[in-house]
Short mmCIF file of C-alpha atoms and ligand atoms in Angstrom, two decimals:
data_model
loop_
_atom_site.label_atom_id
_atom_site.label_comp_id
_atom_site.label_asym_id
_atom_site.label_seq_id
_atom_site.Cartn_x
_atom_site.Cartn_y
_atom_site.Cartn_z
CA UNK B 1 30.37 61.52 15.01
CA UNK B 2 33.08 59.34 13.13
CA UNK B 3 34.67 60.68 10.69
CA UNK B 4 36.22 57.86 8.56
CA UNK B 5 35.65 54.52 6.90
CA UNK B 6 37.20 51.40 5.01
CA UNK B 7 36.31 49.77 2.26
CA UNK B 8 38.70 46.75 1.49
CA UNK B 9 38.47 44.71 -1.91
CA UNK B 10 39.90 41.09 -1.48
CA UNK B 11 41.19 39.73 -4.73
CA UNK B 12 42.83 36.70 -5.34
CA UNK B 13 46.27 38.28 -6.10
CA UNK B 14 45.87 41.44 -4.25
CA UNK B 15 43.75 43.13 -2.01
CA UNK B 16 42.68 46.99 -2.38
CA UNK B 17 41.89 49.15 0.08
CA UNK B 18 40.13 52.22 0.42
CA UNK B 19 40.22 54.92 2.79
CA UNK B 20 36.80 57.20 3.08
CA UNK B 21 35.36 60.09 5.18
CA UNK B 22 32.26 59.12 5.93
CA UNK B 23 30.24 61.04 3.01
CA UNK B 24 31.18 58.42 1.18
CA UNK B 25 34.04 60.25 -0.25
CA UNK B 26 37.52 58.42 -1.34
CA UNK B 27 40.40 59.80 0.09
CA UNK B 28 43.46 57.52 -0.82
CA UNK B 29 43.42 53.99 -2.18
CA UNK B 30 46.37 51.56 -2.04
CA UNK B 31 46.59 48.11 -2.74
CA UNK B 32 48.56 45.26 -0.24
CA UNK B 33 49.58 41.84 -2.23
CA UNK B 34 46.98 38.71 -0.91
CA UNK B 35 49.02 35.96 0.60
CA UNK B 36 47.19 32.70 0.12
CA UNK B 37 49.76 30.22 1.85
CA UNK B 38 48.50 28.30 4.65
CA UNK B 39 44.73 29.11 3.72
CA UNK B 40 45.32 32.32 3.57
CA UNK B 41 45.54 32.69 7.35
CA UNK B 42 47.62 36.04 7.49
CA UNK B 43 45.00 37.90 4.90
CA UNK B 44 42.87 39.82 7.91
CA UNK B 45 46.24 40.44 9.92
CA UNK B 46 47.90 41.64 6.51
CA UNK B 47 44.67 44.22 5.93
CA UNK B 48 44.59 45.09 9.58
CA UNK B 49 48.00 45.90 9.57
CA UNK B 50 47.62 48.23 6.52
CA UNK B 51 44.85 49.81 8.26
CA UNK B 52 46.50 50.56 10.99
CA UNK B 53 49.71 51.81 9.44
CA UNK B 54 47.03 54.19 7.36
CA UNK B 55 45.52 55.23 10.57
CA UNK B 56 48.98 56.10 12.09
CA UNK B 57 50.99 57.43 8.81
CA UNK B 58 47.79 60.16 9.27
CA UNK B 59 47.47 60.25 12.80
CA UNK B 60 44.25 59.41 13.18
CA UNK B 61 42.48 57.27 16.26
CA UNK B 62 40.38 53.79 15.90
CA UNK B 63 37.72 55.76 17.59
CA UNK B 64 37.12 58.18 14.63
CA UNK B 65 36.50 55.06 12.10
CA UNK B 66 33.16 53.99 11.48
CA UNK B 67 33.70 50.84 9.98
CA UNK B 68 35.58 48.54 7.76
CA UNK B 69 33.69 46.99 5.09
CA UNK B 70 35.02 44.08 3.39
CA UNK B 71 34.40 42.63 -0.01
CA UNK B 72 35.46 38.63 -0.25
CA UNK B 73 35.86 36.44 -3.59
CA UNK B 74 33.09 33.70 -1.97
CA UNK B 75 29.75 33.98 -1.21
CA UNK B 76 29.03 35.38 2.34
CA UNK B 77 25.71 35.51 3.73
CA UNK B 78 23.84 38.39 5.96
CA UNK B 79 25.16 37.09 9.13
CA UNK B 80 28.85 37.82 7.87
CA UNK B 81 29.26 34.21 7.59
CA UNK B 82 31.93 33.45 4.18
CA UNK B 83 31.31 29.63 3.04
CA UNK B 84 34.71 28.49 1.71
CA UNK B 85 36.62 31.04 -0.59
CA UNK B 86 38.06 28.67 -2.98
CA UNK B 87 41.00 30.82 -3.88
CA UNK B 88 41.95 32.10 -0.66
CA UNK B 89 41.85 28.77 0.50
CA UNK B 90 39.33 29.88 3.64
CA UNK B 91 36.77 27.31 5.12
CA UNK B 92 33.46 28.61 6.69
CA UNK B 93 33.83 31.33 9.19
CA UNK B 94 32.40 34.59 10.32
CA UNK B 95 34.51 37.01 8.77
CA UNK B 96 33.19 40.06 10.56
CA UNK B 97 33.81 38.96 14.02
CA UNK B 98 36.95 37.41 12.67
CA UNK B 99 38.33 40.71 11.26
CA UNK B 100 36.49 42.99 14.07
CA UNK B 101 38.93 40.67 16.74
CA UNK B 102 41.99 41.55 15.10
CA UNK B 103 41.27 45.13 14.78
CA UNK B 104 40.24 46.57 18.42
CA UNK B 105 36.67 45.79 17.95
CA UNK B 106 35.90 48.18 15.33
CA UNK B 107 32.73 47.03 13.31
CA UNK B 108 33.21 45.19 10.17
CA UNK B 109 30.27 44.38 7.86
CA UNK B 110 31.49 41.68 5.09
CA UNK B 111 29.82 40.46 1.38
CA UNK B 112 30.31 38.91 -1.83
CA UNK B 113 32.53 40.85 -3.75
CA UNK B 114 30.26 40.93 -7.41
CA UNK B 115 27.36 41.75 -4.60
CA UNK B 116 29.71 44.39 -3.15
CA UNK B 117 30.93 46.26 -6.22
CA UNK B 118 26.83 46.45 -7.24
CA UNK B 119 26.47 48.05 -3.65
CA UNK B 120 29.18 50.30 -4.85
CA UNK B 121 27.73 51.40 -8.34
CA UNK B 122 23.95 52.00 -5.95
CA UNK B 123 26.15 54.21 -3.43
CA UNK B 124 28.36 56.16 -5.45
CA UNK B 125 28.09 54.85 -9.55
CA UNK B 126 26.11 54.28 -12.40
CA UNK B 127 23.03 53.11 -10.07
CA UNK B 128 22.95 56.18 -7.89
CA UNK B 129 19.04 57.00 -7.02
CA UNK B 130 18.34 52.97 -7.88
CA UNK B 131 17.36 51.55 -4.86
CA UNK B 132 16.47 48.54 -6.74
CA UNK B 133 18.65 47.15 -8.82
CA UNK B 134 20.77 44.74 -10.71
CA UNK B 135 24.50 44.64 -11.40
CA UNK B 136 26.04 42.50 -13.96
CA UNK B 137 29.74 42.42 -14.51
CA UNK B 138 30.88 41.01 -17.66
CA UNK B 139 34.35 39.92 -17.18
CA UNK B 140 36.35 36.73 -17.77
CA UNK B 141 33.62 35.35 -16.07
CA UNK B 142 29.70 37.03 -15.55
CA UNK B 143 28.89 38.51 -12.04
CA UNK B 144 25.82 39.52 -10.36
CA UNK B 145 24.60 41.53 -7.62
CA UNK B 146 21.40 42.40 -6.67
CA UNK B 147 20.34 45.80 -4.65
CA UNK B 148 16.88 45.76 -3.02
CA UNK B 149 15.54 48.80 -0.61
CA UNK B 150 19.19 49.84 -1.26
CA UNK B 151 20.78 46.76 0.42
CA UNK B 152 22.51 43.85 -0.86
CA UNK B 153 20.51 40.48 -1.65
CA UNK B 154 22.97 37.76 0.01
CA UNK B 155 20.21 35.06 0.33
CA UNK B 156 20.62 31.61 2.48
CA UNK B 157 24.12 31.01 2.07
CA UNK B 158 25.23 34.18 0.23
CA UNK B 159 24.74 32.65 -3.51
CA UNK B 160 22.27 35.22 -4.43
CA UNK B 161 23.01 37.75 -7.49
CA UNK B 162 25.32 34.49 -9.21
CA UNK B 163 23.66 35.35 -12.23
CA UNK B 164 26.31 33.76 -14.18
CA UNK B 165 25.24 30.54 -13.40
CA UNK B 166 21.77 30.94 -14.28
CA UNK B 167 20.54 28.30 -17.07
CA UNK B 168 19.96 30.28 -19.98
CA UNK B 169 22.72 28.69 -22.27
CA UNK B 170 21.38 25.15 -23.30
CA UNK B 171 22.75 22.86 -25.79
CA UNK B 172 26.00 23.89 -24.87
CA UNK B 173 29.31 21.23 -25.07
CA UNK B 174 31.97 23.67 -23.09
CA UNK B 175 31.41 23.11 -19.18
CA UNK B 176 31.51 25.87 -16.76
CA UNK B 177 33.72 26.04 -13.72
CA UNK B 178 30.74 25.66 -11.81
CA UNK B 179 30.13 22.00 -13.32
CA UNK B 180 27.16 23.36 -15.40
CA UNK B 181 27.09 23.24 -19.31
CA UNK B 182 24.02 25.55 -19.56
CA UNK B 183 25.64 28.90 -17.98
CA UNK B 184 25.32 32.70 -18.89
CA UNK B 185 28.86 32.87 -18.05
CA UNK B 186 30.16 30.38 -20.92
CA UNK B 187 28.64 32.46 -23.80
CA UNK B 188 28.17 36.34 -22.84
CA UNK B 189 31.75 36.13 -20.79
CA UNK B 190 34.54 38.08 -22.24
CA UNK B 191 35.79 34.29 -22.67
CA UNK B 192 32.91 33.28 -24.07
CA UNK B 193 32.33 35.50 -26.86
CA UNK B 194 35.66 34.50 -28.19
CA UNK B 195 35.17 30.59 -27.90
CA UNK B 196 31.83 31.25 -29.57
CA UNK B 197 33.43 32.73 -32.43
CA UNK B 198 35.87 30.18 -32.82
CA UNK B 199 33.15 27.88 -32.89
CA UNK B 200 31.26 30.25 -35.51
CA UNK B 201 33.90 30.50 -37.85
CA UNK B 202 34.83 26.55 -37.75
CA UNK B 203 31.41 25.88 -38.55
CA UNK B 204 30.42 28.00 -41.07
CA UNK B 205 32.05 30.23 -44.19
CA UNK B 206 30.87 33.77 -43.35
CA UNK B 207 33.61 35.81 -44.63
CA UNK B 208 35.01 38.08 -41.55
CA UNK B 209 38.21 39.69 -41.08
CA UNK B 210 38.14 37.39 -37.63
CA UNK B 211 39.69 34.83 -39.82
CA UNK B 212 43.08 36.81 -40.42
CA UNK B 213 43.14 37.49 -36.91
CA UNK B 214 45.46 36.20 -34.33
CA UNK B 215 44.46 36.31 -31.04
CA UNK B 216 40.89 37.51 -31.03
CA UNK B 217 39.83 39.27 -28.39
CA UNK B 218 35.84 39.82 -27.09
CA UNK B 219 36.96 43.04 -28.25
CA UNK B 220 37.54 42.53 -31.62
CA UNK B 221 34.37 40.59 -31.79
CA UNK B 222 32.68 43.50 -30.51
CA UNK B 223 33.88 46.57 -32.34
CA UNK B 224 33.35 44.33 -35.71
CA UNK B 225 29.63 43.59 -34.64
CA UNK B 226 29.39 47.76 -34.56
CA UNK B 227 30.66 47.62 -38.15
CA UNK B 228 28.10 45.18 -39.04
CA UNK B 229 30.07 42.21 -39.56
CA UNK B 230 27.63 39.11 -39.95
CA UNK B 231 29.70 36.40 -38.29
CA UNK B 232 30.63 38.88 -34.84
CA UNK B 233 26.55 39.55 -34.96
CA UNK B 234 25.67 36.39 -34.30
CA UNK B 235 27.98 35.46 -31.72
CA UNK B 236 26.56 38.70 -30.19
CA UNK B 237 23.40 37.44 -30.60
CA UNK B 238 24.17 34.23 -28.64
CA UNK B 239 25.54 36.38 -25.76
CA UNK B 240 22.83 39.23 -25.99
CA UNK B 241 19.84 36.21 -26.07
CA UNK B 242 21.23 34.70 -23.25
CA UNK B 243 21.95 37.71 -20.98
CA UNK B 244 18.40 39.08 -21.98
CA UNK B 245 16.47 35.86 -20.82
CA UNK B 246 18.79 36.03 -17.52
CA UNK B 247 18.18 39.92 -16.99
CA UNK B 248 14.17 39.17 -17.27
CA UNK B 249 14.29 36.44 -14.95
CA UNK B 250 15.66 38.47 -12.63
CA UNK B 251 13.21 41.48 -13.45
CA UNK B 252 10.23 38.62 -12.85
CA UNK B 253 11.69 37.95 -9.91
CA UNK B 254 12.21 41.51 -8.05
CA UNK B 255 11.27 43.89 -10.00
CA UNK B 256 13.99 46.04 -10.11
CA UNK B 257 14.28 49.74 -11.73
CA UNK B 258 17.88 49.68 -13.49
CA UNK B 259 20.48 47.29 -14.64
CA UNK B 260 24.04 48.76 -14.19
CA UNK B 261 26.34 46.85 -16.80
CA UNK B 262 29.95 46.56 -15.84
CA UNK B 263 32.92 44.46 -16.38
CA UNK B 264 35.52 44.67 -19.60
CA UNK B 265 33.04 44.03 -21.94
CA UNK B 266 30.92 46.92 -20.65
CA UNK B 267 33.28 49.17 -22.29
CA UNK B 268 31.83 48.29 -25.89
CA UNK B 269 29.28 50.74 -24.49
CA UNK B 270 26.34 52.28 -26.17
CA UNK B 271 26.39 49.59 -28.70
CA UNK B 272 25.96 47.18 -26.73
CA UNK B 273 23.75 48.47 -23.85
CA UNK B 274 20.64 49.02 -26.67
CA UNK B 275 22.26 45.83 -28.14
CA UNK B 276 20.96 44.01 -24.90
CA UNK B 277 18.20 46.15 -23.77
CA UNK B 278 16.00 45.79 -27.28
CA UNK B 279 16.51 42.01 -26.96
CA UNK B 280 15.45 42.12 -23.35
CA UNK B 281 12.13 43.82 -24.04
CA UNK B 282 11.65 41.15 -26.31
CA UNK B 283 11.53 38.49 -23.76
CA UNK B 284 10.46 40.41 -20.09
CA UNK B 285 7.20 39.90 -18.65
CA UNK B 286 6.09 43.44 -19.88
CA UNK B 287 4.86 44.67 -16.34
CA UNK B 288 8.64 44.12 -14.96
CA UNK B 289 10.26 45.46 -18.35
CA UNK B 290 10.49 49.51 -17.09
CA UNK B 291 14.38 49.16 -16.23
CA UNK B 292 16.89 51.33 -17.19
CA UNK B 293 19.85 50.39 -18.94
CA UNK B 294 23.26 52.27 -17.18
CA UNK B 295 26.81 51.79 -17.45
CA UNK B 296 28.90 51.20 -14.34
CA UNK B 297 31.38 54.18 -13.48
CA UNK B 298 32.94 52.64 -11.23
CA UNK B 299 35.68 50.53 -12.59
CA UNK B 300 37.79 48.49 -10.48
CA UNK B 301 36.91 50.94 -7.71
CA UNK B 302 33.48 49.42 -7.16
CA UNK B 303 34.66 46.74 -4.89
CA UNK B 304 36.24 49.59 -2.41
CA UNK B 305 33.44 51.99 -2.60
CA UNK B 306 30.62 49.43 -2.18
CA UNK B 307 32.71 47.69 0.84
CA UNK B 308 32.64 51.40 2.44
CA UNK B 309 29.35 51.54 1.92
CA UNK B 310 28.46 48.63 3.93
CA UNK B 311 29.36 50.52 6.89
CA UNK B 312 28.35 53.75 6.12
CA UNK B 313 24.76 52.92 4.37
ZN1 LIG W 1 28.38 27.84 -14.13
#
């Protein structure tokens, strides 16, 4: 029997690790700084060399650890295989033999990191008891991840879950990252609640106290939507139409039991889950609409714990 796992995050900036015992449970967590110069060759060798540090600091042996999950910023498909992490500046590659070669052959499963911290919030989080399930993270930008049978969906080339992308904003003029003007992502984002209600109040006169405002945060937006502010309701509206229509495609299209809702804006709570959910059973095809509506509990810890549970699950 092994007694312990990893579950590493990798973020653009920095990369956190987790140590486990192989309940599931988190022991310590630390976090390493990601070095992206020359294509962010040393990344692996920097994590491995954390690990091993860990391993020694607590005298442990390589033979007692399970696994090392990884979580990458990219989309990685079920073979391990990560197809070009923009910001790490990595190409195509297998990761998990990649990673398992630098650390004396111990296994190492890899996966999308939104697809990762939804693993996380099924294993240990909101979604606990969900085998089916979706994850959306609404952050600066909108994530996805999608849990069937209790496993991550990573699809052909590991785009599955990018719900973010999905084309339920039409008529838009702002263009997404992704090329796209027609994303979730540009109007339920943390970013794009705020552009929408700078748009809101240019074009209309609904009195709001928005307008004396100087930085407005999604936030502010938010907590003034709860108050019953007309202007922050209807950029809420925008967001909650869109990210309805995207949350029943997805029901359509497997069925799932639960949405967990994470991210920054998540933490709007209540409000904002029923906000959503009544506008979803609006729009799902009713034999898909029984999902629950839960709040991630996860945090920023999601990443970790769902990256252990790739090798302990
Ligand atoms: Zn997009």
């Amino acid at each position: 029997m092994k007694k312990y796992a990893f579950g590493v995050d990798i973020g653009g900036t920095t990369c956190k690790i987790g140590f486990f015992d192989t309940n599931g449970t988190l022991l310590d967590k630390w976090e390493i700084k990601t070095n992206t110069e020359n294509n962010g060759e040393s990344i692996l060798s920097d994590v491995a060399k954390a690990v091993d540090n860990k391993l020694a600091q607590e005298a442990i042996s390589k033979d007692d650890v399970q696994g090392i999950g990884i979580g990458v910023p990219g989309p990685v498909d079920s073979q391990g295989v990560v197809h070009r992490c923009v910001n790490l500046g990595w190409g195509v590659f297998n990761i998990e033999r990649a990673f398992s070669d630098s650390f004396h052959g111990v296994p190492c499963k890899a996966g999308n990191d939104a697809n990762v911290a939804a693993l996380g919030e099924y294993f240990k989080g909101g979604g606990r008891g969900y085998s089916d399930m979706l994850m959306v993270t609404l952050g600066t930008g909108v994530g996805g991840g999608v849990i069937l049978d209790g496993r991550i969906v990573a699809g052909a080339t590991g785009g599955a879950g990018e719900i973010g992308h999905m084309p339920v904003a039409p008529g838009n003029t702002e263009v997404c990252n992704c090329g796209k003007s027609d994303c979730l992502e540009l109007v339920a984002s943390a970013t794009g609640i705020v552009r929408e209600a700078k748009k809101a109040m240019k074009n209309t006169d609904i009195p709001t106290p928005l307008r004396d405002m100087v930085d407005i945060t999604a936030k502010d937006v938010i907590d003034l939507a709860k108050t019953g502010d007309k202007l922050a309701l209807s950029v809420m509206d925008i967001m909650g139409d869109a990210l309805a229509r995207a949350i029943a495609n997805v029901a359509c299209t497997v069925n799932m039991e639960a949405v967990v809702i994470g991210g920054g804006v998540s933490k709007a709570g209540a409000f904002l889950l029923d906000f959503i959910e009544e506008k979803f059973k609006k729009v799902v095809f009713r034999p898909c609409g029984n999902v629950k509506f839960i709040m991630a509990e996860l945090g920023n810890d999601g990443g970790i714990y769902g990256a252990a549970a790739l090798v302990l699950g």
